Amino acid sequence: MPHFSTVSKRRLASCHPYLQEIATRAIEVMDFSIDCGHRSQVDQERAVREGASKANYPYSLHNANPSQAIDVAPWLAKRPH
């Protein structure tokens, strides 16, 4: 059964409880990692520079505390050819 890594759990803990509940239910169905929850000002400015966000600090939902946004990355099982 899929489960969150220690890093994903730490990132998820920075998110609003509703997002935590949704992610906890979703991991039961599909394996994925939590890439980002809360972003500090430095992290948000980096995300804008790198093209991962268009919102300057403090206007991203990631900048709320707890975070009102979550970034995830699915772990897709390899399919036989």
mmCIF file of N, CA and C in Angstrom:
data_model
loop_
_atom_site.group_PDB
_atom_site.id
_atom_site.type_symbol
_atom_site.label_atom_id
_atom_site.label_comp_id
_atom_site.label_asym_id
_atom_site.label_seq_id
_atom_site.Cartn_x
_atom_site.Cartn_y
_atom_site.Cartn_z
ATOM 1 N N MET A 1 0.846 -1.189 0.000
ATOM 2 C CA MET A 1 0.000 0.000 0.000
ATOM 3 C C MET A 1 0.887 1.246 0.000
ATOM 4 N N PRO A 2 0.575 2.230 -0.833
ATOM 5 C CA PRO A 2 1.366 3.464 -0.866
ATOM 6 C C PRO A 2 1.329 4.186 0.482
ATOM 7 N N HIS A 3 2.410 4.887 0.768
ATOM 8 C CA HIS A 3 2.479 5.681 1.995
ATOM 9 C C HIS A 3 3.434 6.861 1.760
ATOM 10 N N PHE A 4 3.316 7.865 2.626
ATOM 11 C CA PHE A 4 4.157 9.051 2.493
ATOM 12 C C PHE A 4 5.531 8.813 3.109
ATOM 13 N N SER A 5 6.541 9.349 2.461
ATOM 14 C CA SER A 5 7.894 9.328 3.020
ATOM 15 C C SER A 5 7.947 10.329 4.175
ATOM 16 N N THR A 6 9.032 10.300 4.910
ATOM 17 C CA THR A 6 9.228 11.251 6.010
ATOM 18 C C THR A 6 9.221 12.685 5.492
ATOM 19 N N VAL A 7 9.847 12.907 4.350
ATOM 20 C CA VAL A 7 9.902 14.256 3.757
ATOM 21 C C VAL A 7 8.503 14.700 3.343
ATOM 22 N N SER A 8 7.750 13.834 2.691
ATOM 23 C CA SER A 8 6.381 14.187 2.289
ATOM 24 C C SER A 8 5.516 14.485 3.512
ATOM 25 N N LYS A 9 5.672 13.716 4.569
ATOM 26 C CA LYS A 9 4.899 13.958 5.801
ATOM 27 C C LYS A 9 5.224 15.329 6.384
ATOM 28 N N ARG A 10 6.509 15.701 6.366
ATOM 29 C CA ARG A 10 6.911 17.009 6.887
ATOM 30 C C ARG A 10 6.301 18.131 6.048
ATOM 31 N N ARG A 11 6.346 17.970 4.739
ATOM 32 C CA ARG A 11 5.773 18.993 3.851
ATOM 33 C C ARG A 11 4.257 19.070 4.015
ATOM 34 N N LEU A 12 3.615 17.920 4.139
ATOM 35 C CA LEU A 12 2.163 17.885 4.305
ATOM 36 C C LEU A 12 1.743 18.543 5.609
ATOM 37 N N ALA A 13 2.555 18.421 6.647
ATOM 38 C CA ALA A 13 2.240 19.013 7.946
ATOM 39 C C ALA A 13 2.153 20.536 7.883
ATOM 40 N N SER A 14 2.752 21.148 6.844
ATOM 41 C CA SER A 14 2.704 22.611 6.707
ATOM 42 C C SER A 14 1.427 23.084 6.021
ATOM 43 N N CYS A 15 0.556 22.140 5.644
ATOM 44 C CA CYS A 15 -0.665 22.459 4.897
ATOM 45 C C CYS A 15 -1.889 22.510 5.801
ATOM 46 N N HIS A 16 -2.903 23.161 5.306
ATOM 47 C CA HIS A 16 -4.179 23.260 6.012
ATOM 48 C C HIS A 16 -4.700 21.852 6.311
ATOM 49 N N PRO A 17 -5.335 21.650 7.451
ATOM 50 C CA PRO A 17 -5.856 20.323 7.801
ATOM 51 C C PRO A 17 -6.756 19.705 6.732
ATOM 52 N N TYR A 18 -7.535 20.499 6.024
ATOM 53 C CA TYR A 18 -8.377 19.945 4.961
ATOM 54 C C TYR A 18 -7.526 19.334 3.844
ATOM 55 N N LEU A 19 -6.438 20.017 3.478
ATOM 56 C CA LEU A 19 -5.540 19.469 2.460
ATOM 57 C C LEU A 19 -4.860 18.203 2.968
ATOM 58 N N GLN A 20 -4.519 18.191 4.252
ATOM 59 C CA GLN A 20 -3.918 16.998 4.838
ATOM 60 C C GLN A 20 -4.883 15.814 4.751
ATOM 61 N N GLU A 21 -6.144 16.069 5.039
ATOM 62 C CA GLU A 21 -7.145 15.007 4.981
ATOM 63 C C GLU A 21 -7.315 14.485 3.547
ATOM 64 N N ILE A 22 -7.390 15.392 2.591
ATOM 65 C CA ILE A 22 -7.544 14.991 1.189
ATOM 66 C C ILE A 22 -6.349 14.154 0.741
ATOM 67 N N ALA A 23 -5.142 14.605 1.063
ATOM 68 C CA ALA A 23 -3.939 13.879 0.654
ATOM 69 C C ALA A 23 -3.873 12.509 1.326
ATOM 70 N N THR A 24 -4.258 12.444 2.589
ATOM 71 C CA THR A 24 -4.231 11.172 3.314
ATOM 72 C C THR A 24 -5.203 10.176 2.707
ATOM 73 N N ARG A 25 -6.325 10.649 2.249
ATOM 74 C CA ARG A 25 -7.285 9.756 1.573
ATOM 75 C C ARG A 25 -6.788 9.369 0.178
ATOM 76 N N ALA A 26 -6.195 10.323 -0.523
ATOM 77 C CA ALA A 26 -5.738 10.071 -1.888
ATOM 78 C C ALA A 26 -4.593 9.064 -1.930
ATOM 79 N N ILE A 27 -3.707 9.070 -0.930
ATOM 80 C CA ILE A 27 -2.567 8.149 -0.935
ATOM 81 C C ILE A 27 -3.034 6.702 -0.828
ATOM 82 N N GLU A 28 -4.252 6.492 -0.346
ATOM 83 C CA GLU A 28 -4.800 5.139 -0.262
ATOM 84 C C GLU A 28 -5.148 4.589 -1.642
ATOM 85 N N VAL A 29 -5.307 5.481 -2.623
ATOM 86 C CA VAL A 29 -5.725 5.093 -3.963
ATOM 87 C C VAL A 29 -4.567 5.147 -4.963
ATOM 88 N N MET A 30 -3.690 6.135 -4.802
ATOM 89 C CA MET A 30 -2.601 6.339 -5.767
ATOM 90 C C MET A 30 -1.358 6.825 -5.041
ATOM 91 N N ASP A 31 -0.218 6.321 -5.451
ATOM 92 C CA ASP A 31 1.041 6.708 -4.818
ATOM 93 C C ASP A 31 1.522 8.041 -5.390
ATOM 94 N N PHE A 32 1.900 8.958 -4.509
ATOM 95 C CA PHE A 32 2.431 10.255 -4.925
ATOM 96 C C PHE A 32 3.263 10.846 -3.808
ATOM 97 N N SER A 33 4.065 11.827 -4.142
ATOM 98 C CA SER A 33 4.885 12.560 -3.183
ATOM 99 C C SER A 33 4.325 13.960 -3.008
ATOM 100 N N ILE A 34 4.556 14.518 -1.847
ATOM 101 C CA ILE A 34 4.238 15.928 -1.605
ATOM 102 C C ILE A 34 5.496 16.713 -1.958
ATOM 103 N N ASP A 35 5.419 17.510 -3.013
ATOM 104 C CA ASP A 35 6.571 18.301 -3.443
ATOM 105 C C ASP A 35 6.682 19.619 -2.690
ATOM 106 N N CYS A 36 5.539 20.185 -2.331
ATOM 107 C CA CYS A 36 5.572 21.498 -1.685
ATOM 108 C C CYS A 36 4.280 21.762 -0.940
ATOM 109 N N GLY A 37 4.413 22.322 0.231
ATOM 110 C CA GLY A 37 3.281 22.826 0.995
ATOM 111 C C GLY A 37 3.521 24.319 1.191
ATOM 112 N N HIS A 38 3.852 24.707 2.419
ATOM 113 C CA HIS A 38 4.132 26.118 2.707
ATOM 114 C C HIS A 38 5.440 26.554 2.047
ATOM 115 N N ARG A 39 5.433 27.785 1.525
ATOM 116 C CA ARG A 39 6.655 28.389 0.987
ATOM 117 C C ARG A 39 6.957 29.668 1.744
ATOM 118 N N SER A 40 8.179 29.795 2.207
ATOM 119 C CA SER A 40 8.648 31.042 2.815
ATOM 120 C C SER A 40 8.834 32.083 1.713
ATOM 121 N N GLN A 41 9.159 33.302 2.113
ATOM 122 C CA GLN A 41 9.386 34.343 1.109
ATOM 123 C C GLN A 41 10.540 33.963 0.192
ATOM 124 N N VAL A 42 11.606 33.455 0.749
ATOM 125 C CA VAL A 42 12.768 33.053 -0.049
ATOM 126 C C VAL A 42 12.374 31.937 -1.020
ATOM 127 N N ASP A 43 11.642 30.947 -0.526
ATOM 128 C CA ASP A 43 11.215 29.834 -1.388
ATOM 129 C C ASP A 43 10.270 30.308 -2.486
ATOM 130 N N GLN A 44 9.379 31.247 -2.153
ATOM 131 C CA GLN A 44 8.432 31.754 -3.148
ATOM 132 C C GLN A 44 9.152 32.550 -4.224
ATOM 133 N N GLU A 45 10.107 33.382 -3.820
ATOM 134 C CA GLU A 45 10.874 34.149 -4.797
ATOM 135 C C GLU A 45 11.655 33.212 -5.720
ATOM 136 N N ARG A 46 12.190 32.110 -5.180
ATOM 137 C CA ARG A 46 12.892 31.123 -5.997
ATOM 138 C C ARG A 46 11.918 30.454 -6.960
ATOM 139 N N ALA A 47 10.723 30.110 -6.489
ATOM 140 C CA ALA A 47 9.722 29.466 -7.350
ATOM 141 C C ALA A 47 9.347 30.369 -8.519
ATOM 142 N N VAL A 48 9.245 31.665 -8.282
ATOM 143 C CA VAL A 48 8.933 32.614 -9.363
ATOM 144 C C VAL A 48 10.100 32.688 -10.351
ATOM 145 N N ARG A 49 11.321 32.813 -9.830
ATOM 146 C CA ARG A 49 12.508 32.881 -10.702
ATOM 147 C C ARG A 49 12.637 31.637 -11.580
ATOM 148 N N GLU A 50 12.329 30.473 -11.006
ATOM 149 C CA GLU A 50 12.481 29.204 -11.727
ATOM 150 C C GLU A 50 11.261 28.847 -12.576
ATOM 151 N N GLY A 51 10.238 29.690 -12.541
ATOM 152 C CA GLY A 51 9.052 29.454 -13.360
ATOM 153 C C GLY A 51 8.048 28.475 -12.769
ATOM 154 N N ALA A 52 8.235 28.105 -11.507
ATOM 155 C CA ALA A 52 7.310 27.177 -10.851
ATOM 156 C C ALA A 52 6.073 27.901 -10.321
ATOM 157 N N SER A 53 6.111 29.229 -10.273
ATOM 158 C CA SER A 53 4.978 30.029 -9.803
ATOM 159 C C SER A 53 4.998 31.375 -10.517
ATOM 160 N N LYS A 54 3.818 31.939 -10.683
ATOM 161 C CA LYS A 54 3.703 33.281 -11.259
ATOM 162 C C LYS A 54 3.382 34.314 -10.194
ATOM 163 N N ALA A 55 3.053 33.856 -8.997
ATOM 164 C CA ALA A 55 2.622 34.746 -7.919
ATOM 165 C C ALA A 55 3.803 35.174 -7.056
ATOM 166 N N ASN A 56 4.001 36.466 -6.940
ATOM 167 C CA ASN A 56 5.034 36.978 -6.049
ATOM 168 C C ASN A 56 4.571 36.853 -4.602
ATOM 169 N N TYR A 57 5.549 36.776 -3.691
ATOM 170 C CA TYR A 57 5.249 36.727 -2.257
ATOM 171 C C TYR A 57 4.553 38.016 -1.857
ATOM 172 N N PRO A 58 3.529 37.988 -1.079
ATOM 173 C CA PRO A 58 2.861 36.899 -0.361
ATOM 174 C C PRO A 58 1.564 36.457 -1.025
ATOM 175 N N TYR A 59 1.482 36.553 -2.342
ATOM 176 C CA TYR A 59 0.207 36.355 -3.032
ATOM 177 C C TYR A 59 -0.065 34.930 -3.506
ATOM 178 N N SER A 60 0.826 34.009 -3.217
ATOM 179 C CA SER A 60 0.591 32.604 -3.537
ATOM 180 C C SER A 60 -0.158 31.937 -2.378
ATOM 181 N N LEU A 61 -1.011 31.008 -2.703
ATOM 182 C CA LEU A 61 -1.702 30.239 -1.661
ATOM 183 C C LEU A 61 -0.722 29.412 -0.836
ATOM 184 N N HIS A 62 0.465 29.173 -1.379
ATOM 185 C CA HIS A 62 1.510 28.463 -0.639
ATOM 186 C C HIS A 62 2.074 29.314 0.498
ATOM 187 N N ASN A 63 1.877 30.628 0.442
ATOM 188 C CA ASN A 63 2.466 31.523 1.436
ATOM 189 C C ASN A 63 1.636 31.659 2.703
ATOM 190 N N ALA A 64 0.402 31.186 2.671
ATOM 191 C CA ALA A 64 -0.429 31.205 3.881
ATOM 192 C C ALA A 64 0.164 30.215 4.882
ATOM 193 N N ASN A 65 -0.132 30.436 6.150
ATOM 194 C CA ASN A 65 0.346 29.522 7.179
ATOM 195 C C ASN A 65 -0.816 29.135 8.073
ATOM 196 N N PRO A 66 -1.384 27.937 7.908
ATOM 197 C CA PRO A 66 -0.889 26.837 7.090
ATOM 198 C C PRO A 66 -1.168 27.072 5.610
ATOM 199 N N SER A 67 -0.415 26.374 4.779
ATOM 200 C CA SER A 67 -0.519 26.515 3.338
ATOM 201 C C SER A 67 -1.921 26.164 2.847
ATOM 202 N N GLN A 68 -2.404 26.961 1.917
ATOM 203 C CA GLN A 68 -3.704 26.720 1.286
ATOM 204 C C GLN A 68 -3.534 26.023 -0.056
ATOM 205 N N ALA A 69 -2.295 25.603 -0.365
ATOM 206 C CA ALA A 69 -1.993 24.931 -1.628
ATOM 207 C C ALA A 69 -1.013 23.800 -1.368
ATOM 208 N N ILE A 70 -1.046 22.839 -2.262
ATOM 209 C CA ILE A 70 -0.159 21.681 -2.145
ATOM 210 C C ILE A 70 0.260 21.262 -3.557
ATOM 211 N N ASP A 71 1.534 20.971 -3.728
ATOM 212 C CA ASP A 71 2.033 20.448 -4.997
ATOM 213 C C ASP A 71 2.366 18.977 -4.793
ATOM 214 N N VAL A 72 1.891 18.143 -5.710
ATOM 215 C CA VAL A 72 2.136 16.708 -5.609
ATOM 216 C C VAL A 72 2.741 16.191 -6.910
ATOM 217 N N ALA A 73 3.411 15.048 -6.818
ATOM 218 C CA ALA A 73 3.972 14.382 -7.989
ATOM 219 C C ALA A 73 3.611 12.905 -7.905
ATOM 220 N N PRO A 74 2.896 12.386 -8.909
ATOM 221 C CA PRO A 74 2.500 10.978 -8.870
ATOM 222 C C PRO A 74 3.679 10.043 -9.111
ATOM 223 N N TRP A 75 3.610 8.894 -8.496
ATOM 224 C CA TRP A 75 4.548 7.802 -8.757
ATOM 225 C C TRP A 75 3.801 6.797 -9.605
ATOM 226 N N LEU A 76 4.030 6.843 -10.892
ATOM 227 C CA LEU A 76 3.319 5.963 -11.816
ATOM 228 C C LEU A 76 4.082 4.650 -11.971
ATOM 229 N N ALA A 77 3.374 3.560 -11.803
ATOM 230 C CA ALA A 77 3.983 2.248 -11.964
ATOM 231 C C ALA A 77 4.351 2.042 -13.424
ATOM 232 N N LYS A 78 5.473 1.412 -13.667
ATOM 233 C CA LYS A 78 5.874 1.118 -15.045
ATOM 234 C C LYS A 78 4.964 0.038 -15.602
ATOM 235 N N ARG A 79 4.520 0.255 -16.807
ATOM 236 C CA ARG A 79 3.653 -0.718 -17.471
ATOM 237 C C ARG A 79 4.479 -1.587 -18.401
ATOM 238 N N PRO A 80 4.182 -2.875 -18.474
ATOM 239 C CA PRO A 80 4.904 -3.723 -19.423
ATOM 240 C C PRO A 80 4.560 -3.318 -20.858
ATOM 241 N N HIS A 81 5.525 -3.450 -21.744
ATOM 242 C CA HIS A 81 5.311 -3.054 -23.153
ATOM 243 C C HIS A 81 4.552 -4.087 -23.906
#
